[in-house]
Amino acid sequence: MMNKGLYQSDYEHDACGVGMVVNIHGGKSHDLVDNALKVLENMEHRGAETRDKTGDGAGIMVQIPHEFILLQGIPVPEKGKYGTGLVFLPKDEKAQQEILSVMIEEIEREGLTLMHLRAVPTNPEVLGAAAREVEPDIKQMFVKRGPTPHPLPVMEGSDYTPDEEEKAFERTLYIIRKRIENRVAKMEASTPLPHREGQGGESDFYICSLSTKNIIYKGMLTSGQLRRYFPDLSNDYFTSGLALVHSRFSTNTFPKWKLAQPFRLLAHNGEINTIRGNRGWMKARESVLSSEALGDIKDLRPIVQEGMSDSASLDNVFEFLMLSGLSLPQAIAILVPESFNDKNPISEDLKAFYEYHSILMEPWDGPAALLFSDGRYAGGMLDRNGLRPSRYRKDSAD
């Protein structure tokens, strides 16, 4: 991000609206997606917009709608054997082809196949003027799994279960995405890709997600524009058992398509006040980081993508910890530990957990309401001071 005048990209923060709808039995329906979009639309006051109706950002995370994809005529294999996600690309044809070449090379390097690239239907006429000026070309990529996504475990007597295969495939998709991001960043540094003035000197490239479980639709939109901009979201066969929604109100920032939330795992209302230290410590420890699950992480660095918001940086580290083998609750508890003292006691085991991991990871502190999901599990939490109060309701239909 190019700094202009008094603006400094290091101070990217958000203060937003978040919501989540979940069927606790796992049942999928379009009604759930529709209800989540209604939640988002009822949070219009939590998002910012300009006089021309350009929004700071809005988005939704859902489980991959497998049946909907098949009805689009895309011959994907069974669930868990392909990864998909939306990608923002430059509208300049030459720049787009250069990026697509990098994507194909990195996918095939892992023995996988880019089986399809779908042009995502959109309605640009609903956008504000400023958002339309910097609107990217939006594609949905489909990556097909190879025979074995990773070497089989060597433990005697162990079986390589379908669940382990899917986790290994998920890690491979993460590795591919990080390599693509790093290569494109180097391309931009040496020969800047075409960009528009409204993007502050940045190209339009950004991978919203690439996963076997969840998918994210987002953009430089208002809460009320999301479902109208993406017709997919109104299709009766577009179903999910959970949905996270986010309406962005950026503070000290410029709105950008890629800074809309949810990110790959979380949606965040609040600020990370310790963000400079958090980013600095992550950068400092990169040279000694190792992960048995991810292998050599040299190609994955930087773990924290530069030029993003505090929420995006938290999401980057959250994703790295999870794909390194931690569970969803473990990873988020290490990053955002709860408060405990004599007046607020916790169990000795939990206290030992927090004290041990405080040696390895400093808290990401600040007023925060966090909703998160990996497409299988979903949860929410507050910062240790509870400065972003949230509520939940369980209805009679679960």
PDB file of C-alpha atoms in Angstrom, residues 53-353:
ATOM      1  CA  LYS A  53     -23.184   4.374  -1.894  1.00  0.00           C
ATOM      2  CA  THR A  54     -19.698   2.841  -1.961  1.00  0.00           C
ATOM      3  CA  GLY A  55     -19.400   0.579   1.056  1.00  0.00           C
ATOM      4  CA  ASP A  56     -16.377  -0.066   3.259  1.00  0.00           C
ATOM      5  CA  GLY A  57     -16.990  -3.768   2.758  1.00  0.00           C
ATOM      6  CA  ALA A  58     -19.440  -6.600   3.386  1.00  0.00           C
ATOM      7  CA  GLY A  59     -19.228 -10.344   3.051  1.00  0.00           C
ATOM      8  CA  ILE A  60     -20.419 -13.811   3.984  1.00  0.00           C
ATOM      9  CA  MET A  61     -18.667 -17.106   4.709  1.00  0.00           C
ATOM     10  CA  VAL A  62     -20.621 -20.317   4.062  1.00  0.00           C
ATOM     11  CA  GLN A  63     -19.939 -23.999   3.620  1.00  0.00           C
ATOM     12  CA  ILE A  64     -19.188 -24.926   0.006  1.00  0.00           C
ATOM     13  CA  PRO A  65     -22.591 -25.411  -1.713  1.00  0.00           C
ATOM     14  CA  HIS A  66     -21.743 -28.695  -3.475  1.00  0.00           C
ATOM     15  CA  GLU A  67     -25.140 -29.276  -5.094  1.00  0.00           C
ATOM     16  CA  PHE A  68     -25.300 -25.703  -6.381  1.00  0.00           C
ATOM     17  CA  ILE A  69     -21.879 -26.139  -8.028  1.00  0.00           C
ATOM     18  CA  LEU A  70     -22.976 -29.345  -9.763  1.00  0.00           C
ATOM     19  CA  LEU A  71     -26.066 -27.546 -11.089  1.00  0.00           C
ATOM     20  CA  GLN A  72     -23.776 -24.963 -12.722  1.00  0.00           C
ATOM     21  CA  GLY A  73     -22.507 -27.789 -14.942  1.00  0.00           C
ATOM     22  CA  ILE A  74     -19.127 -28.047 -13.206  1.00  0.00           C
ATOM     23  CA  PRO A  75     -18.188 -31.750 -12.887  1.00  0.00           C
ATOM     24  CA  VAL A  76     -16.525 -31.559  -9.475  1.00  0.00           C
ATOM     25  CA  PRO A  77     -15.682 -34.800  -7.667  1.00  0.00           C
ATOM     26  CA  GLU A  78     -17.241 -35.730  -4.333  1.00  0.00           C
ATOM     27  CA  LYS A  79     -17.057 -33.398  -1.339  1.00  0.00           C
ATOM     28  CA  GLY A  80     -13.607 -33.062   0.177  1.00  0.00           C
ATOM     29  CA  LYS A  81     -11.810 -34.064  -3.022  1.00  0.00           C
ATOM     30  CA  TYR A  82     -11.670 -30.585  -4.502  1.00  0.00           C
ATOM     31  CA  GLY A  83     -10.927 -27.103  -3.234  1.00  0.00           C
ATOM     32  CA  THR A  84     -12.584 -23.918  -4.392  1.00  0.00           C
ATOM     33  CA  GLY A  85     -12.649 -20.203  -3.676  1.00  0.00           C
ATOM     34  CA  LEU A  86     -13.129 -16.772  -5.201  1.00  0.00           C
ATOM     35  CA  VAL A  87     -10.159 -14.837  -6.524  1.00  0.00           C
ATOM     36  CA  PHE A  88      -9.968 -11.132  -7.420  1.00  0.00           C
ATOM     37  CA  LEU A  89      -8.037 -10.583 -10.650  1.00  0.00           C
ATOM     38  CA  PRO A  90      -7.027  -7.513 -12.682  1.00  0.00           C
ATOM     39  CA  LYS A  91      -9.331  -6.704 -15.576  1.00  0.00           C
ATOM     40  CA  ASP A  92      -6.268  -6.104 -17.708  1.00  0.00           C
ATOM     41  CA  GLU A  93      -6.053  -9.272 -19.839  1.00  0.00           C
ATOM     42  CA  LYS A  94      -2.253  -9.450 -19.972  1.00  0.00           C
ATOM     43  CA  ALA A  95      -1.858  -9.020 -16.219  1.00  0.00           C
ATOM     44  CA  GLN A  96      -4.595 -11.565 -15.574  1.00  0.00           C
ATOM     45  CA  GLN A  97      -2.926 -14.162 -17.807  1.00  0.00           C
ATOM     46  CA  GLU A  98       0.416 -13.659 -16.046  1.00  0.00           C
ATOM     47  CA  ILE A  99      -1.215 -14.351 -12.692  1.00  0.00           C
ATOM     48  CA  LEU A 100      -3.177 -17.336 -13.993  1.00  0.00           C
ATOM     49  CA  SER A 101       0.061 -18.825 -15.335  1.00  0.00           C
ATOM     50  CA  VAL A 102       1.589 -18.564 -11.855  1.00  0.00           C
ATOM     51  CA  MET A 103      -1.510 -20.154 -10.324  1.00  0.00           C
ATOM     52  CA  ILE A 104      -1.446 -23.093 -12.731  1.00  0.00           C
ATOM     53  CA  GLU A 105       2.289 -23.646 -12.208  1.00  0.00           C
ATOM     54  CA  GLU A 106       1.984 -23.744  -8.418  1.00  0.00           C
ATOM     55  CA  ILE A 107      -1.091 -25.995  -8.493  1.00  0.00           C
ATOM     56  CA  GLU A 108       0.582 -28.484 -10.841  1.00  0.00           C
ATOM     57  CA  ARG A 109       3.796 -28.323  -8.800  1.00  0.00           C
ATOM     58  CA  GLU A 110       1.867 -30.120  -6.025  1.00  0.00           C
ATOM     59  CA  GLY A 111       0.454 -32.690  -8.426  1.00  0.00           C
ATOM     60  CA  LEU A 112      -3.007 -31.112  -8.514  1.00  0.00           C
ATOM     61  CA  THR A 113      -5.145 -29.769 -11.354  1.00  0.00           C
ATOM     62  CA  LEU A 114      -6.905 -26.469 -11.920  1.00  0.00           C
ATOM     63  CA  MET A 115      -9.971 -28.221 -13.280  1.00  0.00           C
ATOM     64  CA  HIS A 116     -12.191 -25.184 -13.863  1.00  0.00           C
ATOM     65  CA  LEU A 117     -12.232 -21.403 -13.659  1.00  0.00           C
ATOM     66  CA  ARG A 118     -15.740 -20.005 -13.388  1.00  0.00           C
ATOM     67  CA  ALA A 119     -16.673 -16.405 -14.121  1.00  0.00           C
ATOM     68  CA  VAL A 120     -18.702 -15.440 -11.048  1.00  0.00           C
ATOM     69  CA  PRO A 121     -21.964 -13.668 -11.993  1.00  0.00           C
ATOM     70  CA  THR A 122     -22.131 -10.136 -10.584  1.00  0.00           C
ATOM     71  CA  ASN A 123     -24.324  -7.041 -10.884  1.00  0.00           C
ATOM     72  CA  PRO A 124     -21.903  -4.083 -11.097  1.00  0.00           C
ATOM     73  CA  GLU A 125     -24.789  -1.633 -11.410  1.00  0.00           C
ATOM     74  CA  VAL A 126     -25.518  -1.966  -7.666  1.00  0.00           C
ATOM     75  CA  LEU A 127     -22.037  -0.684  -6.763  1.00  0.00           C
ATOM     76  CA  GLY A 128     -21.224   2.847  -5.735  1.00  0.00           C
ATOM     77  CA  ALA A 129     -19.183   4.856  -8.233  1.00  0.00           C
ATOM     78  CA  ALA A 130     -15.902   4.551  -6.321  1.00  0.00           C
ATOM     79  CA  ALA A 131     -16.293   0.768  -5.865  1.00  0.00           C
ATOM     80  CA  ARG A 132     -17.112   0.334  -9.563  1.00  0.00           C
ATOM     81  CA  GLU A 133     -13.935   2.174 -10.569  1.00  0.00           C
ATOM     82  CA  VAL A 134     -11.748  -0.379  -8.774  1.00  0.00           C
ATOM     83  CA  GLU A 135     -13.949  -3.462  -9.242  1.00  0.00           C
ATOM     84  CA  PRO A 136     -11.810  -6.554  -9.964  1.00  0.00           C
ATOM     85  CA  ASP A 137     -12.625  -9.420 -12.273  1.00  0.00           C
ATOM     86  CA  ILE A 138     -13.990 -12.164  -9.989  1.00  0.00           C
ATOM     87  CA  LYS A 139     -13.368 -15.813 -10.791  1.00  0.00           C
ATOM     88  CA  GLN A 140     -14.061 -19.010  -8.867  1.00  0.00           C
ATOM     89  CA  MET A 141     -11.239 -21.524  -9.032  1.00  0.00           C
ATOM     90  CA  PHE A 142     -11.671 -25.293  -8.664  1.00  0.00           C
ATOM     91  CA  VAL A 143      -8.640 -27.405  -7.758  1.00  0.00           C
ATOM     92  CA  LYS A 144      -8.928 -31.173  -8.009  1.00  0.00           C
ATOM     93  CA  ARG A 145      -7.078 -33.389  -5.580  1.00  0.00           C
ATOM     94  CA  GLY A 146      -4.475 -35.814  -6.860  1.00  0.00           C
ATOM     95  CA  PRO A 147      -4.191 -39.514  -5.900  1.00  0.00           C
ATOM     96  CA  THR A 148      -2.533 -38.691  -2.531  1.00  0.00           C
ATOM     97  CA  PRO A 149      -2.234 -35.080  -1.358  1.00  0.00           C
ATOM     98  CA  HIS A 150       0.772 -35.804   0.880  1.00  0.00           C
ATOM     99  CA  PRO A 151       3.032 -38.729   1.763  1.00  0.00           C
ATOM    100  CA  LEU A 152       1.249 -41.348   3.869  1.00  0.00           C
ATOM    101  CA  PRO A 153       1.990 -41.405   7.594  1.00  0.00           C
ATOM    102  CA  VAL A 154       4.755 -43.773   8.536  1.00  0.00           C
ATOM    103  CA  MET A 155       3.391 -44.774  11.953  1.00  0.00           C
ATOM    104  CA  GLU A 156       3.169 -48.567  12.225  1.00  0.00           C
ATOM    105  CA  GLY A 157      -0.366 -49.890  12.108  1.00  0.00           C
ATOM    106  CA  SER A 158      -1.913 -46.519  11.240  1.00  0.00           C
ATOM    107  CA  ASP A 159      -4.448 -46.090   8.481  1.00  0.00           C
ATOM    108  CA  TYR A 160      -4.581 -43.026   6.286  1.00  0.00           C
ATOM    109  CA  THR A 161      -8.242 -42.179   6.844  1.00  0.00           C
ATOM    110  CA  PRO A 162     -10.375 -40.013   4.546  1.00  0.00           C
ATOM    111  CA  ASP A 163     -10.411 -37.325   7.269  1.00  0.00           C
ATOM    112  CA  GLU A 164      -6.601 -37.261   7.354  1.00  0.00           C
ATOM    113  CA  GLU A 165      -6.491 -37.100   3.563  1.00  0.00           C
ATOM    114  CA  GLU A 166      -8.824 -34.110   3.590  1.00  0.00           C
ATOM    115  CA  LYS A 167      -6.725 -32.329   6.227  1.00  0.00           C
ATOM    116  CA  ALA A 168      -3.578 -32.988   4.191  1.00  0.00           C
ATOM    117  CA  PHE A 169      -5.298 -31.645   1.071  1.00  0.00           C
ATOM    118  CA  GLU A 170      -6.369 -28.537   3.004  1.00  0.00           C
ATOM    119  CA  ARG A 171      -2.741 -27.949   4.010  1.00  0.00           C
ATOM    120  CA  THR A 172      -1.619 -28.389   0.414  1.00  0.00           C
ATOM    121  CA  LEU A 173      -4.138 -25.776  -0.752  1.00  0.00           C
ATOM    122  CA  TYR A 174      -2.772 -23.384   1.879  1.00  0.00           C
ATOM    123  CA  ILE A 175       0.804 -23.964   0.689  1.00  0.00           C
ATOM    124  CA  ILE A 176      -0.247 -23.372  -2.925  1.00  0.00           C
ATOM    125  CA  ARG A 177      -2.071 -20.155  -2.050  1.00  0.00           C
ATOM    126  CA  LYS A 178       0.860 -18.757  -0.082  1.00  0.00           C
ATOM    127  CA  ARG A 179       3.304 -19.544  -2.897  1.00  0.00           C
ATOM    128  CA  ILE A 180       1.021 -17.870  -5.437  1.00  0.00           C
ATOM    129  CA  GLU A 181       0.655 -14.767  -3.225  1.00  0.00           C
ATOM    130  CA  ASN A 182       4.420 -14.503  -2.762  1.00  0.00           C
ATOM    131  CA  ARG A 183       5.224 -14.952  -6.447  1.00  0.00           C
ATOM    132  CA  VAL A 184       2.646 -12.369  -7.519  1.00  0.00           C
ATOM    133  CA  ALA A 185       3.969  -9.942  -4.879  1.00  0.00           C
ATOM    134  CA  LYS A 186       7.480 -10.339  -6.346  1.00  0.00           C
ATOM    135  CA  MET A 187       6.093  -9.795  -9.858  1.00  0.00           C
ATOM    136  CA  GLU A 188       4.439  -6.587  -8.684  1.00  0.00           C
ATOM    137  CA  ALA A 189       7.647  -5.394  -7.022  1.00  0.00           C
ATOM    138  CA  SER A 190       9.762  -5.930 -10.140  1.00  0.00           C
ATOM    139  CA  THR A 191       7.192  -5.020 -12.808  1.00  0.00           C
ATOM    140  CA  PRO A 192       4.076  -3.397 -11.312  1.00  0.00           C
ATOM    141  CA  LEU A 193       0.879  -4.959 -12.588  1.00  0.00           C
ATOM    142  CA  PRO A 194      -1.764  -2.598 -13.959  1.00  0.00           C
ATOM    143  CA  HIS A 195      -3.734  -0.958 -11.171  1.00  0.00           C
ATOM    144  CA  ARG A 196      -6.161   1.855 -10.683  1.00  0.00           C
ATOM    145  CA  GLU A 197      -5.540   5.057  -8.754  1.00  0.00           C
ATOM    146  CA  GLY A 198      -8.371   4.270  -6.309  1.00  0.00           C
ATOM    147  CA  GLN A 199      -6.527   1.191  -5.072  1.00  0.00           C
ATOM    148  CA  GLY A 200      -3.675   3.276  -3.697  1.00  0.00           C
ATOM    149  CA  GLY A 201      -1.085   1.790  -6.049  1.00  0.00           C
ATOM    150  CA  GLU A 202      -2.051  -1.843  -5.544  1.00  0.00           C
ATOM    151  CA  SER A 203      -3.056  -4.420  -8.109  1.00  0.00           C
ATOM    152  CA  ASP A 204      -6.474  -6.076  -8.015  1.00  0.00           C
ATOM    153  CA  PHE A 205      -5.140  -9.565  -7.196  1.00  0.00           C
ATOM    154  CA  TYR A 206      -6.348 -11.311  -4.039  1.00  0.00           C
ATOM    155  CA  ILE A 207      -7.393 -14.889  -3.227  1.00  0.00           C
ATOM    156  CA  CYS A 208     -10.428 -14.634  -0.929  1.00  0.00           C
ATOM    157  CA  SER A 209     -10.160 -18.289   0.102  1.00  0.00           C
ATOM    158  CA  LEU A 210      -9.136 -21.706  -1.179  1.00  0.00           C
ATOM    159  CA  SER A 211     -10.609 -24.540   0.843  1.00  0.00           C
ATOM    160  CA  THR A 212     -12.390 -27.886   0.770  1.00  0.00           C
ATOM    161  CA  LYS A 213     -14.970 -26.733   3.337  1.00  0.00           C
ATOM    162  CA  ASN A 214     -15.851 -23.048   3.187  1.00  0.00           C
ATOM    163  CA  ILE A 215     -16.140 -20.252   0.657  1.00  0.00           C
ATOM    164  CA  ILE A 216     -16.298 -16.469   1.032  1.00  0.00           C
ATOM    165  CA  TYR A 217     -18.251 -13.945  -1.023  1.00  0.00           C
ATOM    166  CA  LYS A 218     -17.234 -10.374  -0.229  1.00  0.00           C
ATOM    167  CA  GLY A 219     -16.353  -7.024  -1.718  1.00  0.00           C
ATOM    168  CA  MET A 220     -16.293  -3.260  -1.400  1.00  0.00           C
ATOM    169  CA  LEU A 221     -20.024  -3.282  -0.747  1.00  0.00           C
ATOM    170  CA  THR A 222     -22.614  -2.087   1.723  1.00  0.00           C
ATOM    171  CA  SER A 223     -24.559  -4.632   3.761  1.00  0.00           C
ATOM    172  CA  GLY A 224     -27.560  -4.241   1.503  1.00  0.00           C
ATOM    173  CA  GLN A 225     -25.585  -4.643  -1.726  1.00  0.00           C
ATOM    174  CA  LEU A 226     -24.032  -8.072  -1.067  1.00  0.00           C
ATOM    175  CA  ARG A 227     -26.916 -10.329  -2.103  1.00  0.00           C
ATOM    176  CA  ARG A 228     -27.794  -8.077  -5.048  1.00  0.00           C
ATOM    177  CA  TYR A 229     -24.186  -7.995  -6.284  1.00  0.00           C
ATOM    178  CA  PHE A 230     -23.732 -11.791  -6.102  1.00  0.00           C
ATOM    179  CA  PRO A 231     -26.813 -13.554  -7.634  1.00  0.00           C
ATOM    180  CA  ASP A 232     -25.383 -16.918  -6.457  1.00  0.00           C
ATOM    181  CA  LEU A 233     -26.471 -16.053  -2.919  1.00  0.00           C
ATOM    182  CA  SER A 234     -30.151 -15.897  -3.928  1.00  0.00           C
ATOM    183  CA  ASN A 235     -30.258 -19.308  -5.612  1.00  0.00           C
ATOM    184  CA  ASP A 236     -32.462 -21.811  -3.737  1.00  0.00           C
ATOM    185  CA  TYR A 237     -29.793 -24.517  -4.181  1.00  0.00           C
ATOM    186  CA  PHE A 238     -27.128 -22.348  -2.559  1.00  0.00           C
ATOM    187  CA  THR A 239     -27.215 -24.019   0.870  1.00  0.00           C
ATOM    188  CA  SER A 240     -25.140 -24.109   4.037  1.00  0.00           C
ATOM    189  CA  GLY A 241     -25.329 -25.265   7.645  1.00  0.00           C
ATOM    190  CA  LEU A 242     -23.506 -22.189   8.929  1.00  0.00           C
ATOM    191  CA  ALA A 243     -22.870 -18.632   7.823  1.00  0.00           C
ATOM    192  CA  LEU A 244     -20.709 -15.768   9.128  1.00  0.00           C
ATOM    193  CA  VAL A 245     -21.473 -12.225   7.976  1.00  0.00           C
ATOM    194  CA  HIS A 246     -19.540  -8.986   8.367  1.00  0.00           C
ATOM    195  CA  SER A 247     -20.234  -5.303   7.755  1.00  0.00           C
ATOM    196  CA  ARG A 248     -17.059  -3.203   7.759  1.00  0.00           C
ATOM    197  CA  PHE A 249     -16.587   0.216   9.321  1.00  0.00           C
ATOM    198  CA  SER A 250     -12.916   0.969   8.799  1.00  0.00           C
ATOM    199  CA  THR A 251     -11.080   3.444  11.008  1.00  0.00           C
ATOM    200  CA  ASN A 252      -7.925   5.235   9.824  1.00  0.00           C
ATOM    201  CA  THR A 253      -8.106   3.282   6.568  1.00  0.00           C
ATOM    202  CA  PHE A 254      -9.116   3.374   2.946  1.00  0.00           C
ATOM    203  CA  PRO A 255     -11.729   0.814   1.867  1.00  0.00           C
ATOM    204  CA  LYS A 256     -10.432  -1.886  -0.463  1.00  0.00           C
ATOM    205  CA  TRP A 257     -12.019  -4.966  -2.008  1.00  0.00           C
ATOM    206  CA  LYS A 258      -9.565  -7.332  -0.341  1.00  0.00           C
ATOM    207  CA  LEU A 259     -10.050  -5.847   3.151  1.00  0.00           C
ATOM    208  CA  ALA A 260     -13.744  -6.752   3.233  1.00  0.00           C
ATOM    209  CA  GLN A 261     -14.491  -9.546   5.698  1.00  0.00           C
ATOM    210  CA  PRO A 262     -14.901 -12.387   6.592  1.00  0.00           C
ATOM    211  CA  PHE A 263     -11.319 -13.468   6.027  1.00  0.00           C
ATOM    212  CA  ARG A 264     -10.402 -17.134   5.614  1.00  0.00           C
ATOM    213  CA  LEU A 265     -11.340 -18.169   9.163  1.00  0.00           C
ATOM    214  CA  LEU A 266     -12.752 -15.219  11.055  1.00  0.00           C
ATOM    215  CA  ALA A 267     -14.859 -12.083  11.132  1.00  0.00           C
ATOM    216  CA  HIS A 268     -13.769  -9.417  13.615  1.00  0.00           C
ATOM    217  CA  ASN A 269     -15.435  -6.417  15.226  1.00  0.00           C
ATOM    218  CA  GLY A 270     -12.990  -4.197  17.071  1.00  0.00           C
ATOM    219  CA  GLU A 271      -9.312  -3.390  17.000  1.00  0.00           C
ATOM    220  CA  ILE A 272      -6.069  -5.176  17.834  1.00  0.00           C
ATOM    221  CA  ASN A 273      -4.280  -2.480  19.823  1.00  0.00           C
ATOM    222  CA  THR A 274      -1.094  -4.546  20.114  1.00  0.00           C
ATOM    223  CA  ILE A 275      -0.885  -5.073  16.339  1.00  0.00           C
ATOM    224  CA  ARG A 276       2.560  -3.508  15.751  1.00  0.00           C
ATOM    225  CA  GLY A 277       4.120  -5.755  18.380  1.00  0.00           C
ATOM    226  CA  ASN A 278       2.195  -8.822  17.185  1.00  0.00           C
ATOM    227  CA  ARG A 279       3.348  -8.352  13.604  1.00  0.00           C
ATOM    228  CA  GLY A 280       6.905  -7.595  14.709  1.00  0.00           C
ATOM    229  CA  TRP A 281       7.176 -10.716  16.862  1.00  0.00           C
ATOM    230  CA  MET A 282       5.751 -12.932  14.115  1.00  0.00           C
ATOM    231  CA  LYS A 283       8.279 -11.502  11.657  1.00  0.00           C
ATOM    232  CA  ALA A 284      11.112 -12.001  14.150  1.00  0.00           C
ATOM    233  CA  ARG A 285      10.295 -15.658  14.818  1.00  0.00           C
ATOM    234  CA  GLU A 286       9.826 -16.647  11.165  1.00  0.00           C
ATOM    235  CA  SER A 287      13.469 -17.707  10.794  1.00  0.00           C
ATOM    236  CA  VAL A 288      13.094 -20.322  13.560  1.00  0.00           C
ATOM    237  CA  LEU A 289       9.530 -21.442  12.834  1.00  0.00           C
ATOM    238  CA  SER A 290       9.053 -25.079  11.906  1.00  0.00           C
ATOM    239  CA  SER A 291       5.978 -27.181  11.254  1.00  0.00           C
ATOM    240  CA  GLU A 292       5.933 -30.940  10.864  1.00  0.00           C
ATOM    241  CA  ALA A 293       2.526 -30.722   9.199  1.00  0.00           C
ATOM    242  CA  LEU A 294       3.454 -27.991   6.687  1.00  0.00           C
ATOM    243  CA  GLY A 295       7.073 -29.015   6.061  1.00  0.00           C
ATOM    244  CA  ASP A 296       9.563 -26.375   4.950  1.00  0.00           C
ATOM    245  CA  ILE A 297       7.875 -23.039   5.567  1.00  0.00           C
ATOM    246  CA  LYS A 298      10.442 -20.965   3.688  1.00  0.00           C
ATOM    247  CA  ASP A 299       8.068 -20.594   0.738  1.00  0.00           C
ATOM    248  CA  LEU A 300       5.218 -19.596   3.077  1.00  0.00           C
ATOM    249  CA  ARG A 301       6.916 -16.531   4.501  1.00  0.00           C
ATOM    250  CA  PRO A 302       5.815 -13.925   5.340  1.00  0.00           C
ATOM    251  CA  ILE A 303       3.139 -15.612   7.468  1.00  0.00           C
ATOM    252  CA  VAL A 304       1.503 -12.190   7.939  1.00  0.00           C
ATOM    253  CA  GLN A 305       0.652 -10.701   4.550  1.00  0.00           C
ATOM    254  CA  GLU A 306       1.850  -7.126   4.250  1.00  0.00           C
ATOM    255  CA  GLY A 307      -0.410  -4.143   3.592  1.00  0.00           C
ATOM    256  CA  MET A 308      -3.478  -5.690   5.237  1.00  0.00           C
ATOM    257  CA  SER A 309      -5.620  -4.761   8.249  1.00  0.00           C
ATOM    258  CA  ASP A 310      -5.177  -5.844  11.870  1.00  0.00           C
ATOM    259  CA  SER A 311      -8.034  -8.348  11.428  1.00  0.00           C
ATOM    260  CA  ALA A 312      -6.348  -9.852   8.362  1.00  0.00           C
ATOM    261  CA  SER A 313      -3.049 -10.234  10.236  1.00  0.00           C
ATOM    262  CA  LEU A 314      -4.792 -12.047  13.090  1.00  0.00           C
ATOM    263  CA  ASP A 315      -6.500 -14.306  10.549  1.00  0.00           C
ATOM    264  CA  ASN A 316      -3.129 -15.073   8.884  1.00  0.00           C
ATOM    265  CA  VAL A 317      -1.603 -16.308  12.152  1.00  0.00           C
ATOM    266  CA  PHE A 318      -4.799 -18.129  13.185  1.00  0.00           C
ATOM    267  CA  GLU A 319      -4.752 -19.993   9.864  1.00  0.00           C
ATOM    268  CA  PHE A 320      -1.049 -20.867  10.189  1.00  0.00           C
ATOM    269  CA  LEU A 321      -1.528 -22.312  13.687  1.00  0.00           C
ATOM    270  CA  MET A 322      -4.538 -24.377  12.656  1.00  0.00           C
ATOM    271  CA  LEU A 323      -2.909 -25.814   9.559  1.00  0.00           C
ATOM    272  CA  SER A 324       0.175 -26.605  11.619  1.00  0.00           C
ATOM    273  CA  GLY A 325      -1.946 -29.079  13.563  1.00  0.00           C
ATOM    274  CA  LEU A 326      -3.750 -27.149  16.311  1.00  0.00           C
ATOM    275  CA  SER A 327      -7.509 -27.430  16.685  1.00  0.00           C
ATOM    276  CA  LEU A 328      -9.763 -24.419  16.110  1.00  0.00           C
ATOM    277  CA  PRO A 329     -10.340 -23.809  19.885  1.00  0.00           C
ATOM    278  CA  GLN A 330      -6.654 -24.303  20.744  1.00  0.00           C
ATOM    279  CA  ALA A 331      -5.445 -21.837  18.114  1.00  0.00           C
ATOM    280  CA  ILE A 332      -7.856 -19.049  19.017  1.00  0.00           C
ATOM    281  CA  ALA A 333      -7.252 -19.534  22.776  1.00  0.00           C
ATOM    282  CA  ILE A 334      -3.498 -19.118  22.263  1.00  0.00           C
ATOM    283  CA  LEU A 335      -3.978 -15.927  20.260  1.00  0.00           C
ATOM    284  CA  VAL A 336      -6.691 -14.353  22.415  1.00  0.00           C
ATOM    285  CA  PRO A 337      -6.326 -15.813  25.932  1.00  0.00           C
ATOM    286  CA  GLU A 338      -8.959 -15.140  28.572  1.00  0.00           C
ATOM    287  CA  SER A 339      -8.366 -13.089  31.693  1.00  0.00           C
ATOM    288  CA  PHE A 340      -7.779 -14.898  34.972  1.00  0.00           C
ATOM    289  CA  ASN A 341      -6.861 -13.822  38.522  1.00  0.00           C
ATOM    290  CA  ASP A 342      -7.975 -14.396  42.117  1.00  0.00           C
ATOM    291  CA  LYS A 343     -11.343 -12.788  41.446  1.00  0.00           C
ATOM    292  CA  ASN A 344     -11.775 -14.629  38.152  1.00  0.00           C
ATOM    293  CA  PRO A 345     -10.312 -18.107  38.778  1.00  0.00           C
ATOM    294  CA  ILE A 346      -9.947 -20.838  36.166  1.00  0.00           C
ATOM    295  CA  SER A 347      -8.915 -24.499  36.446  1.00  0.00           C
ATOM    296  CA  GLU A 348      -5.268 -25.341  37.049  1.00  0.00           C
ATOM    297  CA  ASP A 349      -5.103 -27.240  33.747  1.00  0.00           C
ATOM    298  CA  LEU A 350      -6.412 -24.263  31.790  1.00  0.00           C
ATOM    299  CA  LYS A 351      -4.088 -21.907  33.662  1.00  0.00           C
ATOM    300  CA  ALA A 352      -1.135 -24.159  32.771  1.00  0.00           C
ATOM    301  CA  PHE A 353      -2.257 -24.134  29.107  1.00  0.00           C
TER     302      PHE A 353
END
